[in-house]
Amino acid sequence: MTFKQIASPATIHRKLELLREIGMVETEFVGSNRHTKYLVPTPFAYKYFNAFSQLMQRALKTA
């Protein structure tokens, strides 16, 4: 992970672990390559952000 302009590697790792713990993302491997992991949103994350999007749209209509 080389996103030093965003945050330190330790901070990024800690935040990703938190997202895994609360069920927002999970890791997937493609094929037999175990060195490359992909982070994918879980169904819970899709549901959460869909609800958040609807609330934001409603808030913008009343603003």
PDB file of C-alpha atoms in Angstrom:
ATOM      1  CA  MET A   1       0.000   0.000   0.000  1.00  0.00           C
ATOM      2  CA  THR A   2       1.615   3.201  -1.132  1.00  0.00           C
ATOM      3  CA  PHE A   3      -0.860   5.934  -0.243  1.00  0.00           C
ATOM      4  CA  LYS A   4       1.442   7.997   1.953  1.00  0.00           C
ATOM      5  CA  GLN A   5      -0.105  11.212   0.649  1.00  0.00           C
ATOM      6  CA  ILE A   6      -3.456  10.059   2.113  1.00  0.00           C
ATOM      7  CA  ALA A   7      -2.300   8.442   5.353  1.00  0.00           C
ATOM      8  CA  SER A   8       0.422   6.240   6.744  1.00  0.00           C
ATOM      9  CA  PRO A   9       0.311   2.527   5.882  1.00  0.00           C
ATOM     10  CA  ALA A  10      -0.490   1.743   9.529  1.00  0.00           C
ATOM     11  CA  THR A  11      -3.501   4.074   9.480  1.00  0.00           C
ATOM     12  CA  ILE A  12      -4.788   2.623   6.213  1.00  0.00           C
ATOM     13  CA  HIS A  13      -4.377  -0.912   7.549  1.00  0.00           C
ATOM     14  CA  ARG A  14      -6.189  -0.021  10.784  1.00  0.00           C
ATOM     15  CA  LYS A  15      -9.120   1.558   8.921  1.00  0.00           C
ATOM     16  CA  LEU A  16      -9.417  -1.384   6.534  1.00  0.00           C
ATOM     17  CA  GLU A  17      -9.451  -3.779   9.487  1.00  0.00           C
ATOM     18  CA  LEU A  18     -12.249  -1.732  11.060  1.00  0.00           C
ATOM     19  CA  LEU A  19     -14.276  -1.919   7.841  1.00  0.00           C
ATOM     20  CA  ARG A  20     -13.778  -5.701   7.803  1.00  0.00           C
ATOM     21  CA  GLU A  21     -14.788  -6.035  11.460  1.00  0.00           C
ATOM     22  CA  ILE A  22     -18.044  -4.133  10.996  1.00  0.00           C
ATOM     23  CA  GLY A  23     -18.875  -6.108   7.866  1.00  0.00           C
ATOM     24  CA  MET A  24     -18.551  -3.371   5.254  1.00  0.00           C
ATOM     25  CA  VAL A  25     -15.815  -4.976   3.130  1.00  0.00           C
ATOM     26  CA  GLU A  26     -14.373  -8.405   2.586  1.00  0.00           C
ATOM     27  CA  THR A  27     -11.347  -9.646   0.719  1.00  0.00           C
ATOM     28  CA  GLU A  28     -11.510 -11.772  -2.393  1.00  0.00           C
ATOM     29  CA  PHE A  29      -8.842 -13.620  -4.295  1.00  0.00           C
ATOM     30  CA  VAL A  30      -9.041 -14.079  -8.053  1.00  0.00           C
ATOM     31  CA  GLY A  31      -7.951 -17.433  -9.369  1.00  0.00           C
ATOM     32  CA  SER A  32      -5.061 -19.138  -7.644  1.00  0.00           C
ATOM     33  CA  ASN A  33      -3.123 -15.918  -6.981  1.00  0.00           C
ATOM     34  CA  ARG A  34      -3.088 -15.551  -3.190  1.00  0.00           C
ATOM     35  CA  HIS A  35      -0.786 -12.521  -3.224  1.00  0.00           C
ATOM     36  CA  THR A  36      -3.324 -10.102  -4.685  1.00  0.00           C
ATOM     37  CA  LYS A  37      -6.407  -9.399  -2.591  1.00  0.00           C
ATOM     38  CA  TYR A  38      -9.323  -7.308  -3.735  1.00  0.00           C
ATOM     39  CA  LEU A  39     -11.518  -5.419  -1.309  1.00  0.00           C
ATOM     40  CA  VAL A  40     -15.180  -5.697  -2.201  1.00  0.00           C
ATOM     41  CA  PRO A  41     -18.214  -4.194  -0.494  1.00  0.00           C
ATOM     42  CA  THR A  42     -20.504  -6.621   1.274  1.00  0.00           C
ATOM     43  CA  PRO A  43     -24.287  -6.777   0.790  1.00  0.00           C
ATOM     44  CA  PHE A  44     -24.540  -4.963   4.138  1.00  0.00           C
ATOM     45  CA  ALA A  45     -22.416  -2.099   2.750  1.00  0.00           C
ATOM     46  CA  TYR A  46     -24.602  -1.808  -0.354  1.00  0.00           C
ATOM     47  CA  LYS A  47     -27.721  -1.688   1.814  1.00  0.00           C
ATOM     48  CA  TYR A  48     -26.162   0.883   4.161  1.00  0.00           C
ATOM     49  CA  PHE A  49     -25.042   3.225   1.386  1.00  0.00           C
ATOM     50  CA  ASN A  50     -28.341   2.862  -0.468  1.00  0.00           C
ATOM     51  CA  ALA A  51     -30.187   3.983   2.676  1.00  0.00           C
ATOM     52  CA  PHE A  52     -27.671   6.797   3.195  1.00  0.00           C
ATOM     53  CA  SER A  53     -28.145   7.938  -0.410  1.00  0.00           C
ATOM     54  CA  GLN A  54     -31.916   8.056  -0.003  1.00  0.00           C
ATOM     55  CA  LEU A  55     -31.585  10.094   3.187  1.00  0.00           C
ATOM     56  CA  MET A  56     -29.215  12.535   1.488  1.00  0.00           C
ATOM     57  CA  GLN A  57     -31.600  12.960  -1.449  1.00  0.00           C
ATOM     58  CA  ARG A  58     -34.466  13.636   0.944  1.00  0.00           C
ATOM     59  CA  ALA A  59     -32.361  16.141   2.888  1.00  0.00           C
ATOM     60  CA  LEU A  60     -31.406  17.989  -0.301  1.00  0.00           C
ATOM     61  CA  LYS A  61     -35.053  18.276  -1.338  1.00  0.00           C
ATOM     62  CA  THR A  62     -35.973  19.912   1.965  1.00  0.00           C
ATOM     63  CA  ALA A  63     -32.959  22.254   2.017  1.00  0.00           C
TER      64      ALA A  63
END
